[in-house]
Short mmCIF file of C-alpha atoms in Angstrom, two decimals:
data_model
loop_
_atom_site.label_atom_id
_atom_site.label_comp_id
_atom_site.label_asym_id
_atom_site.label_seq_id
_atom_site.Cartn_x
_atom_site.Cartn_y
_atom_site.Cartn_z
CA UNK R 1 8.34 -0.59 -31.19
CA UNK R 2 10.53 0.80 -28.59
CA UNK R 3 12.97 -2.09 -29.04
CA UNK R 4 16.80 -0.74 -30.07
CA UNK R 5 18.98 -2.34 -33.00
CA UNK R 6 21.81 -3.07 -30.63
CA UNK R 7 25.41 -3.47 -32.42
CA UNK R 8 28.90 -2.71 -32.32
CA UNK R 9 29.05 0.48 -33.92
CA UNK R 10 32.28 2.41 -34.79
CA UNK R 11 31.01 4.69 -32.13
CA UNK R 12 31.06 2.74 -29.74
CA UNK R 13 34.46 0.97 -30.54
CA UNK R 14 36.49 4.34 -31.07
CA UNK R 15 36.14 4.99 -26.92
CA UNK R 16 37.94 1.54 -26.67
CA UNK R 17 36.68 -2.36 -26.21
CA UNK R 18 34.23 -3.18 -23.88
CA UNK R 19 35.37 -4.91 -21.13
CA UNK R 20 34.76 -8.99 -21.29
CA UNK R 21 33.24 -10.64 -18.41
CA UNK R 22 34.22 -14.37 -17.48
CA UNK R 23 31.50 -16.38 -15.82
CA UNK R 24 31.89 -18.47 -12.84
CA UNK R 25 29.70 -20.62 -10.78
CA UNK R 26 29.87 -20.34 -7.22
CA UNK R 27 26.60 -22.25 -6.66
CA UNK R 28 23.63 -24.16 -8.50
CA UNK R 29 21.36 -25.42 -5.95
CA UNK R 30 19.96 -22.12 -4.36
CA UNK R 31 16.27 -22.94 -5.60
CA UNK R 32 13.92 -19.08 -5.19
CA UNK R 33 17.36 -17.65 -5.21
CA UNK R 34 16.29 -14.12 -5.00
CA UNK R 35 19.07 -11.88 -3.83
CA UNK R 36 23.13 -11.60 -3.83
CA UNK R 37 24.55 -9.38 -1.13
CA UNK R 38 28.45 -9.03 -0.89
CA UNK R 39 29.97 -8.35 2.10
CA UNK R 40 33.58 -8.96 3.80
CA UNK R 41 32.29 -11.08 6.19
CA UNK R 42 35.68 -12.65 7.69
CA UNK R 43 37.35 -9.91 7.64
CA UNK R 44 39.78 -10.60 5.59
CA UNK R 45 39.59 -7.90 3.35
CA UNK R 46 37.89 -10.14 0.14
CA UNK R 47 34.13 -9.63 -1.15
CA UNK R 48 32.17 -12.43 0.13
CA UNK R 49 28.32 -13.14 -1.49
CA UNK R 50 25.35 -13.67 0.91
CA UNK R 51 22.82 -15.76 -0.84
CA UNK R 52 19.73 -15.32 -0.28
CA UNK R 53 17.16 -17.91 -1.33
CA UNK R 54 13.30 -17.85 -0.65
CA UNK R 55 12.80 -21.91 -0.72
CA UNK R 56 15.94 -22.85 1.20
CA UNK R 57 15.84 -22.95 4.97
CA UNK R 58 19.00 -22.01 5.51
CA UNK R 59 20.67 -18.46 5.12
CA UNK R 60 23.98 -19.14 3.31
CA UNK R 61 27.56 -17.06 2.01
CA UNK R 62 30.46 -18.05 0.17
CA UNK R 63 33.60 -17.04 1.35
CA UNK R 64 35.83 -15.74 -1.02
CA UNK R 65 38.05 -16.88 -3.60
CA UNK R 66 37.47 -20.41 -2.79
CA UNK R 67 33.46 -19.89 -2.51
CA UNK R 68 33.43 -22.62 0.15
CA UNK R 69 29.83 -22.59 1.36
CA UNK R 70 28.99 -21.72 5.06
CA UNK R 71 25.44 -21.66 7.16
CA UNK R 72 24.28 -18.55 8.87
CA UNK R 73 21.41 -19.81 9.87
CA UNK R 74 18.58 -22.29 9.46
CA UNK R 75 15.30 -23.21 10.44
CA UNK R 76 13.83 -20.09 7.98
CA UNK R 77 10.93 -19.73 6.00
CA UNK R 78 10.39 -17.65 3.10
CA UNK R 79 13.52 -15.81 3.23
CA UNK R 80 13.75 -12.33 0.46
CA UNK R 81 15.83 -9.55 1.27
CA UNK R 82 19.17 -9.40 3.55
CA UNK R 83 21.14 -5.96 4.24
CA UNK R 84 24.84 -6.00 5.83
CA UNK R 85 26.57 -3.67 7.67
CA UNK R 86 29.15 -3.53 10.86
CA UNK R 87 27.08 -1.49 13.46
CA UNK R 88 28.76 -2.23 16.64
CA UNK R 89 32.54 -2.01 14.73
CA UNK R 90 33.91 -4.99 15.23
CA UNK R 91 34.99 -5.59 11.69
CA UNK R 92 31.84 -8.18 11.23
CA UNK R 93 28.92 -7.08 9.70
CA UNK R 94 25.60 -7.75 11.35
CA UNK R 95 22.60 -8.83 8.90
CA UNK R 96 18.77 -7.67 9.11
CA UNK R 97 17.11 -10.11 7.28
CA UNK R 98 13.35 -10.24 5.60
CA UNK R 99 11.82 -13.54 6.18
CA UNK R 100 8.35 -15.02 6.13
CA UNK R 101 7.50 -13.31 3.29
CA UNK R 102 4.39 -14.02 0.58
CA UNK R 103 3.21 -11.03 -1.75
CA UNK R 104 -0.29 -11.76 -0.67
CA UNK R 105 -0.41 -9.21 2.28
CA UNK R 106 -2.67 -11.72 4.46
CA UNK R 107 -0.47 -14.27 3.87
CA UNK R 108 2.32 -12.57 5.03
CA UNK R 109 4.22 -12.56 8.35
CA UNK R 110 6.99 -10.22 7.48
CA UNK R 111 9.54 -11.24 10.09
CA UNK R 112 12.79 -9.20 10.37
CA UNK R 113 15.41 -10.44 12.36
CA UNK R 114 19.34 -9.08 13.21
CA UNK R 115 21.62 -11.56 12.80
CA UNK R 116 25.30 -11.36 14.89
CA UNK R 117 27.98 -13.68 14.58
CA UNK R 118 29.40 -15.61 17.65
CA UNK R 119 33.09 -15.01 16.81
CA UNK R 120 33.37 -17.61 14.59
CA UNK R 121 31.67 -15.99 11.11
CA UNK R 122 31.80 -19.51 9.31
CA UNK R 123 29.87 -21.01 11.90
CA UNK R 124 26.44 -20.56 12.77
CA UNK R 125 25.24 -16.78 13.26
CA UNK R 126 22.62 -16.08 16.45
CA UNK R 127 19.36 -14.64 14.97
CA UNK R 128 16.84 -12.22 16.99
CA UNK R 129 13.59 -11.30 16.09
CA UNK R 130 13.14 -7.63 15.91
CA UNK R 131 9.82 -6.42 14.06
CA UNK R 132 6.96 -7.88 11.96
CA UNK R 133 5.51 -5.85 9.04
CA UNK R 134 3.22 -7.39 6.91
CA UNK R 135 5.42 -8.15 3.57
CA UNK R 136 8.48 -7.04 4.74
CA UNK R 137 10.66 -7.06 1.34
CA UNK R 138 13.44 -4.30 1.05
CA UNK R 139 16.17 -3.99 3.19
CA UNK R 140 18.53 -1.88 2.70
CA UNK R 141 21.05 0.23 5.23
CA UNK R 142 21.49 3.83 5.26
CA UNK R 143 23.25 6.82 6.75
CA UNK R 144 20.04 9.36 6.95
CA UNK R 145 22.18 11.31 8.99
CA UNK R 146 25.42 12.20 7.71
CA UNK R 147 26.79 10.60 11.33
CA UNK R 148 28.29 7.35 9.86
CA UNK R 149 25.44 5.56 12.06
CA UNK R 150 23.63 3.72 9.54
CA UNK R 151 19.97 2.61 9.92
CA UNK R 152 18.51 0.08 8.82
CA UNK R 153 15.67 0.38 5.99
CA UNK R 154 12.61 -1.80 5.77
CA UNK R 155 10.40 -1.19 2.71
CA UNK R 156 7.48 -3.65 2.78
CA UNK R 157 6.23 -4.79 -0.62
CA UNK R 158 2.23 -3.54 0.04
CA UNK R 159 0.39 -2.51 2.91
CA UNK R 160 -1.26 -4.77 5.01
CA UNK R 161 -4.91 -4.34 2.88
CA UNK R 162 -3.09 -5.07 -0.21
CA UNK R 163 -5.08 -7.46 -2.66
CA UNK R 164 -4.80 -8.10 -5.96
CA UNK R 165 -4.94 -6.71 -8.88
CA UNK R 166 -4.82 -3.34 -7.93
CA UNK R 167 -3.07 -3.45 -4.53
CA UNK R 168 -4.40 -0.54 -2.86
CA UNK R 169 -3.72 0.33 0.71
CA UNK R 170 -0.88 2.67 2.09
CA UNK R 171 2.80 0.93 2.09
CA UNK R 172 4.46 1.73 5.23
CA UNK R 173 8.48 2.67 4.78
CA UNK R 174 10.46 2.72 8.40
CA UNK R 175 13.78 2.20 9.51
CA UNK R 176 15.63 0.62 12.79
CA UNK R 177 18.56 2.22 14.45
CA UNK R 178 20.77 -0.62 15.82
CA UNK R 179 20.86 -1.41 19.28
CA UNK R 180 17.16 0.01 20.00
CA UNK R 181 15.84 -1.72 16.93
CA UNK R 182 12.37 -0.15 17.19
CA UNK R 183 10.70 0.82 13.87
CA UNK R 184 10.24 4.48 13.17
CA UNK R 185 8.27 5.60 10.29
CA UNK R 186 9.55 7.28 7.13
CA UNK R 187 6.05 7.77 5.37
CA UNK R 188 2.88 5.51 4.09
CA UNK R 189 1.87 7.79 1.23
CA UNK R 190 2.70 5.20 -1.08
CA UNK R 191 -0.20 3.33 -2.33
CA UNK R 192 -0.37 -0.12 -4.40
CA UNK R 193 2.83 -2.07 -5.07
CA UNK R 194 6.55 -0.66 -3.92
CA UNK R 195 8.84 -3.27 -5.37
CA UNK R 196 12.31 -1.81 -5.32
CA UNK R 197 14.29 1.11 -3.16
CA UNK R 198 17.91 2.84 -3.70
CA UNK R 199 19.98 4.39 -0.98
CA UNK R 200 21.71 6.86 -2.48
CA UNK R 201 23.18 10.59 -1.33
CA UNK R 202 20.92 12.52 -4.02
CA UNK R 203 21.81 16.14 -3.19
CA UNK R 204 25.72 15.40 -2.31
CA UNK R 205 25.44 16.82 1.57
CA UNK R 206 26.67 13.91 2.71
CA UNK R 207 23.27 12.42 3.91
CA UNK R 208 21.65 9.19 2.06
CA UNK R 209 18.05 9.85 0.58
CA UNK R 210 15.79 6.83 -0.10
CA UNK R 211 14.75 6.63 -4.01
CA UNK R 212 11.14 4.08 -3.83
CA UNK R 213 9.55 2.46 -7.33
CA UNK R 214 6.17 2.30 -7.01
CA UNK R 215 2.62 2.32 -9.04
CA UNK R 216 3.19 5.67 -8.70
CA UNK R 217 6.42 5.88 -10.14
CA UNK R 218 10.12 7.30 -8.91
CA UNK R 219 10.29 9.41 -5.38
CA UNK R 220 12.89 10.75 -3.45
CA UNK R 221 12.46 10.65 0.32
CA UNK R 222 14.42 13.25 2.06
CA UNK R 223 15.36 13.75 5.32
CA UNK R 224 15.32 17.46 6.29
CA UNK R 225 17.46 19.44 8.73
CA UNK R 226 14.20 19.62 10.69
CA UNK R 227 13.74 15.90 11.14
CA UNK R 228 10.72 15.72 8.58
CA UNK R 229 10.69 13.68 5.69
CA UNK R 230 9.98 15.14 2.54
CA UNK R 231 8.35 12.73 -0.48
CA UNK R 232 9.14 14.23 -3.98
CA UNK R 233 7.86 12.89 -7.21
CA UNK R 234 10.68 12.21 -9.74
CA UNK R 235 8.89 10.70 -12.52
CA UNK R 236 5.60 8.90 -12.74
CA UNK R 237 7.50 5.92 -14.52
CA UNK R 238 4.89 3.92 -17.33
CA UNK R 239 1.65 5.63 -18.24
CA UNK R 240 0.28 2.36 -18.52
CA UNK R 241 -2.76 2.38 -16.59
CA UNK R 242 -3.07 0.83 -12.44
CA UNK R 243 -2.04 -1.86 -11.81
CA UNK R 244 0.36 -1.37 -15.20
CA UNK R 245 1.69 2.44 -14.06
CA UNK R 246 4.55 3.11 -12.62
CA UNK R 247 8.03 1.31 -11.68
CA UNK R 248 9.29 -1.55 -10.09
CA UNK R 249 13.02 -0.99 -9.83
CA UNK R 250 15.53 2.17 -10.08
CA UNK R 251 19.12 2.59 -9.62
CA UNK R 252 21.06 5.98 -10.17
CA UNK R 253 23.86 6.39 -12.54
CA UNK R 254 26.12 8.87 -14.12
CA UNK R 255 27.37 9.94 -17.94
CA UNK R 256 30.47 12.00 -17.19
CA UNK R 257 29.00 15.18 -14.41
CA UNK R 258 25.18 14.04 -15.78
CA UNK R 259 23.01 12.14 -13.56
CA UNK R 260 20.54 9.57 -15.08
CA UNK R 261 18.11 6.76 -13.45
CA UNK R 262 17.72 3.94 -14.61
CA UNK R 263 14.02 1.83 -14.19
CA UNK R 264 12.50 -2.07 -14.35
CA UNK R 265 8.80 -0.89 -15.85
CA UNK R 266 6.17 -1.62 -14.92
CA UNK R 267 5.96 -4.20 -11.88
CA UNK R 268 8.05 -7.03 -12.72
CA UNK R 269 7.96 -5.12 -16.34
CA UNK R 270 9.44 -5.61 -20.17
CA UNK R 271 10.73 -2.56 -20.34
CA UNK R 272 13.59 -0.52 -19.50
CA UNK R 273 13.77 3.68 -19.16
CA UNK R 274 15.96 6.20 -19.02
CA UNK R 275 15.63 9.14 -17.17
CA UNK R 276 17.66 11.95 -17.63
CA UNK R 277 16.95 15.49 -16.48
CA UNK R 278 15.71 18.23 -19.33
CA UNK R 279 15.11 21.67 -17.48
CA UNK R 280 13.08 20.20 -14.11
CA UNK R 281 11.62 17.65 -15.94
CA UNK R 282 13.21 13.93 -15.97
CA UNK R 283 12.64 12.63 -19.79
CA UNK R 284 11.79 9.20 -20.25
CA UNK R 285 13.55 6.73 -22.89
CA UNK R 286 12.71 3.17 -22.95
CA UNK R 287 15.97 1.81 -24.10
CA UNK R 288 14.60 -1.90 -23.88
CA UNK R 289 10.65 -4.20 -24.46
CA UNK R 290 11.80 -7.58 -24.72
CA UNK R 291 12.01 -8.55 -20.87
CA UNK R 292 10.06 -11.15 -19.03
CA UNK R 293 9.54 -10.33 -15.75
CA UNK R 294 12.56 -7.79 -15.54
CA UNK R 295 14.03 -7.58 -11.94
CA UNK R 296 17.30 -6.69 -11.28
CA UNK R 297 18.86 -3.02 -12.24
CA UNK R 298 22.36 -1.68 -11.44
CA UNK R 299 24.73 1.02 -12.65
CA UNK R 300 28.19 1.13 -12.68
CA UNK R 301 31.39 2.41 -13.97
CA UNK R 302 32.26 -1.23 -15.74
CA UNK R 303 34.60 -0.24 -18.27
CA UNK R 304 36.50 2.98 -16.77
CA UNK R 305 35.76 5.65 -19.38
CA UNK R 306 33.84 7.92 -16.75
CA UNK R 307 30.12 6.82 -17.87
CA UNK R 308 28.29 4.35 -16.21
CA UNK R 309 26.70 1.50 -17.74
CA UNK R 310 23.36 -0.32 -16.75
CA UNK R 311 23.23 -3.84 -15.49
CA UNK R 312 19.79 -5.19 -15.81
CA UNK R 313 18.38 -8.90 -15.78
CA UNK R 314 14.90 -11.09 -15.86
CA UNK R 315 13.81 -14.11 -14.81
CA UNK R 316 11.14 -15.14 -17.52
CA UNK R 317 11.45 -17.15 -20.63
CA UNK R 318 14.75 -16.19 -22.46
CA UNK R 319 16.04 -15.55 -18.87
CA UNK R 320 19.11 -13.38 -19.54
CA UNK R 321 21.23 -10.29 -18.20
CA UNK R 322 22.35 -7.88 -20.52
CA UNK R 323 24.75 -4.61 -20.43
CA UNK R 324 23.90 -1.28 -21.76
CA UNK R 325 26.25 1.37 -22.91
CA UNK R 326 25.82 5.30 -24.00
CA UNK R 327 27.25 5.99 -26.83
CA UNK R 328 28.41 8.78 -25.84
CA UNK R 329 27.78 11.29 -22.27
CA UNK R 330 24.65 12.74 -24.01
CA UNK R 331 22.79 9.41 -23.26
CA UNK R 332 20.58 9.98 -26.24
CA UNK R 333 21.44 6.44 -27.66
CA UNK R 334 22.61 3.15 -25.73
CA UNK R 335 23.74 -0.41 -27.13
CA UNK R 336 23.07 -3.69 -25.50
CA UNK R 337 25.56 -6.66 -25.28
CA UNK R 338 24.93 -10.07 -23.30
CA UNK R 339 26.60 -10.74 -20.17
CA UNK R 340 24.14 -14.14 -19.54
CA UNK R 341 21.95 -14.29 -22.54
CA UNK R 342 19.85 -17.23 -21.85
CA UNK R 343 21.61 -18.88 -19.13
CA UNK R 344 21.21 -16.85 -15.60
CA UNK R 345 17.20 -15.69 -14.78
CA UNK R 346 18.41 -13.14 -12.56
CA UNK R 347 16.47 -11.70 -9.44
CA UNK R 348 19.32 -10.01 -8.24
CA UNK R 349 23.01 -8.33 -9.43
CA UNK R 350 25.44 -6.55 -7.64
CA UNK R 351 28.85 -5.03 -9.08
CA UNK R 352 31.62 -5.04 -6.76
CA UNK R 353 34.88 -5.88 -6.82
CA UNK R 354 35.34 -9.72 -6.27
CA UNK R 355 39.34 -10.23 -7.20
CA UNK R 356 41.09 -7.32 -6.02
CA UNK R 357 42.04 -6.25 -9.07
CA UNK R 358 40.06 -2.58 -8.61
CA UNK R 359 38.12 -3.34 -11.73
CA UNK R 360 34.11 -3.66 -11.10
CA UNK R 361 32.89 -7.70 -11.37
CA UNK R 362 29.13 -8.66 -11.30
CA UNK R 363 27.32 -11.14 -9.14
CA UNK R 364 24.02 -12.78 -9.91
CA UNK R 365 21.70 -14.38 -8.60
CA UNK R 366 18.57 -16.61 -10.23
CA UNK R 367 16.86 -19.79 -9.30
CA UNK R 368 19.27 -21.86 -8.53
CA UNK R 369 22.30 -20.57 -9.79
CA UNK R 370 24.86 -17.88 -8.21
CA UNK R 371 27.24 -16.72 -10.36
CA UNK R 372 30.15 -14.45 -10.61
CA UNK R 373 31.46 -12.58 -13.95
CA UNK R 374 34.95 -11.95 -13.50
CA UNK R 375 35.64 -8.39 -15.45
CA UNK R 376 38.69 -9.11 -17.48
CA UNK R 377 39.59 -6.76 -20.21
CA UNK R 378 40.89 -8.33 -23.55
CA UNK R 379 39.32 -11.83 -22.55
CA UNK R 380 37.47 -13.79 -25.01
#
């Protein structure tokens, strides 16, 4: 068994306490909530949350501190992945939202629309339909660049083929430049299931690269200087075999100057790995077994000691987020504490800064409950 005896080891408590998150409810009727996206969205300098919630009609935030609840839009179906971002520079970001989605590829529409507000940002946004891509499911925005003109990343779930179990048929990955809001292709070398995406700038020029978890495992796309993209293999994720291989979600992290990832495995997956790089290779360490239906994975900073811990949550029976820390910047060994144990089945967390207080706060997200952990050293 993989599975870690997690304590509080004098290790552990000699590089100080771990910080102590507060819970707070900001909503508990979001029914398919599947994704939390903060954004300023009144400018007004506070972290608001976009919830996003697949059998709700209407798009929804909650401005901040008070959390009072506000309609973007209704009338929607299926709603599963929103991205937010001021393109024009008004101080208001616009949305691209996912909607119309079903993982059966035939089933699926895929709308993605751009939302802009109408000067007002509490009431209702206009919406405008802009693509459709069968299964349209990741949205994310990115400077591919290094221009500050962010693009807009669509990473569908399958390819339009797709059918169960095995899911094969190449999984398109584009992107929209606002204004023009025509796709343009990234790639489609990605076959079966690509559940989960990170923008991140990989190789520190400046320039956001695209990590994808797949049934093929980790890549880094790459933009080159010559306007091709490249597609590298980072790590082939579980060695389960198809439809069991791979990864389903990855987020990048640091221990000190050390890069790790961090991985959901397989699809919708038990486990969680660590990668960190040996030589070229990127090890794997399964740190965690006991999920059901894993889906959400974050790194952060949390506790201010220069490594980053791992936020990562699932949605099946003992529904619960938990927090993982490195002993120490070698990464060899980690400890788990709950942040939810049993009470949040989360699809979706984001750490951000929700009070002002520069200290990193988590927001989750889980059928039907949206929650904030306020990050308050000392509490109890």
């Amino acid at each position: 068994m993989y599975r870690l005896i997690l304590l509080f080891l004098p290790a552990l408590l000699a590089a100080g306490p771990p910080p102590a998150f507060i819970p707070r409810a900001v909503a508990s009727d979001l029914k398919g909530g599947y994704q939390v996206v903060p954004a300023d969205l009144n400018r007004d300098g506070k972290i608001d949350l976009i919830a996003v919630a697949q059998s709700l009609s209407e798009l929804v935030w909650f401005e901040n501190p008070s959390w009072q609840r506000h309609v973007i839009a209704g009338g929607l179906r299926r709603m599963v992945n929103a991205a937010a971002w001021d393109s024009d520079g008004d101080g208001i970001p616009e949305l691209v939202l996912a909607h119309e989605f079903s993982n059966v590829a035939k089933n699926s529409l895929g709308i993605v629309s751009v939302l802009h507000h109408n000067g007002d940002p509490r009431a209702p946004w206009s919406i405008r339909e802009i693509d459709r891509l069968t299964t349209a499911h990741r949205l994310r925005w990115a400077d591919l660049e290094g221009r500050g003109r962010k693009v807009a990343v669509n990473a569908p779930l399958t390819g339009a083929a797709a059918e169960a179990p095995g899911f094969k048929s190449p999984v398109p990955l584009v992107f929209y430049r606002p204004g023009e809001w025509k796709r343009e292709s990234i790639g489609e070398e990605t076959q079966g299931v690509m559940h989960g995406i990170e923008v991140f700038d990989w190789d520190d020029d400046r320039r956001d690269e695209i990590l994808a978890a797949s049934f093929e495992g980790i890549h880094l796309y790459d933009l080159g200087r010559d306007g091709r993209w490249r597609r590298t293999l980072l790590a082939p994720g579980s060695p389960a075999p198809w439809p069991r291989s791979g990864a389903s979600d990855v987020t990048v992290g640091k221990l000190g100057r050390r890069r790790f990832l961090a991985s959901i495995e397989p699809w919708h997956g038990n486990q969680i790995a660590v990668y960190r790089l040996e030589g070229r290779t990127w090890r794997r360490q399964v740190i965690e077994d006991s999920f059901v239906d894993g889906h959400t994975v974050a790194a952060a900073d949390l506790d201010g000691d220069g490594r980053d811990e791992i936020v990562a949550g699932y949605r099946g029976k003992g529904r619960s987020v938990y927090i993982y820390a490195a002993r120490d910047r070698s990464g060899e060994r980690w400890d788990r504490r709950p942040l939810d144990e049993g009470g949040m089945g989360a699809a979706s967390c984001a750490v951000v800064d929700l009070n002002g207080d520069r200290r990193p706060d988590i927001a989750c997200i889980g059928s039907p409950e949206l929650k904030w952990y306020e990050n308050k050293p000392g509490a109890r």
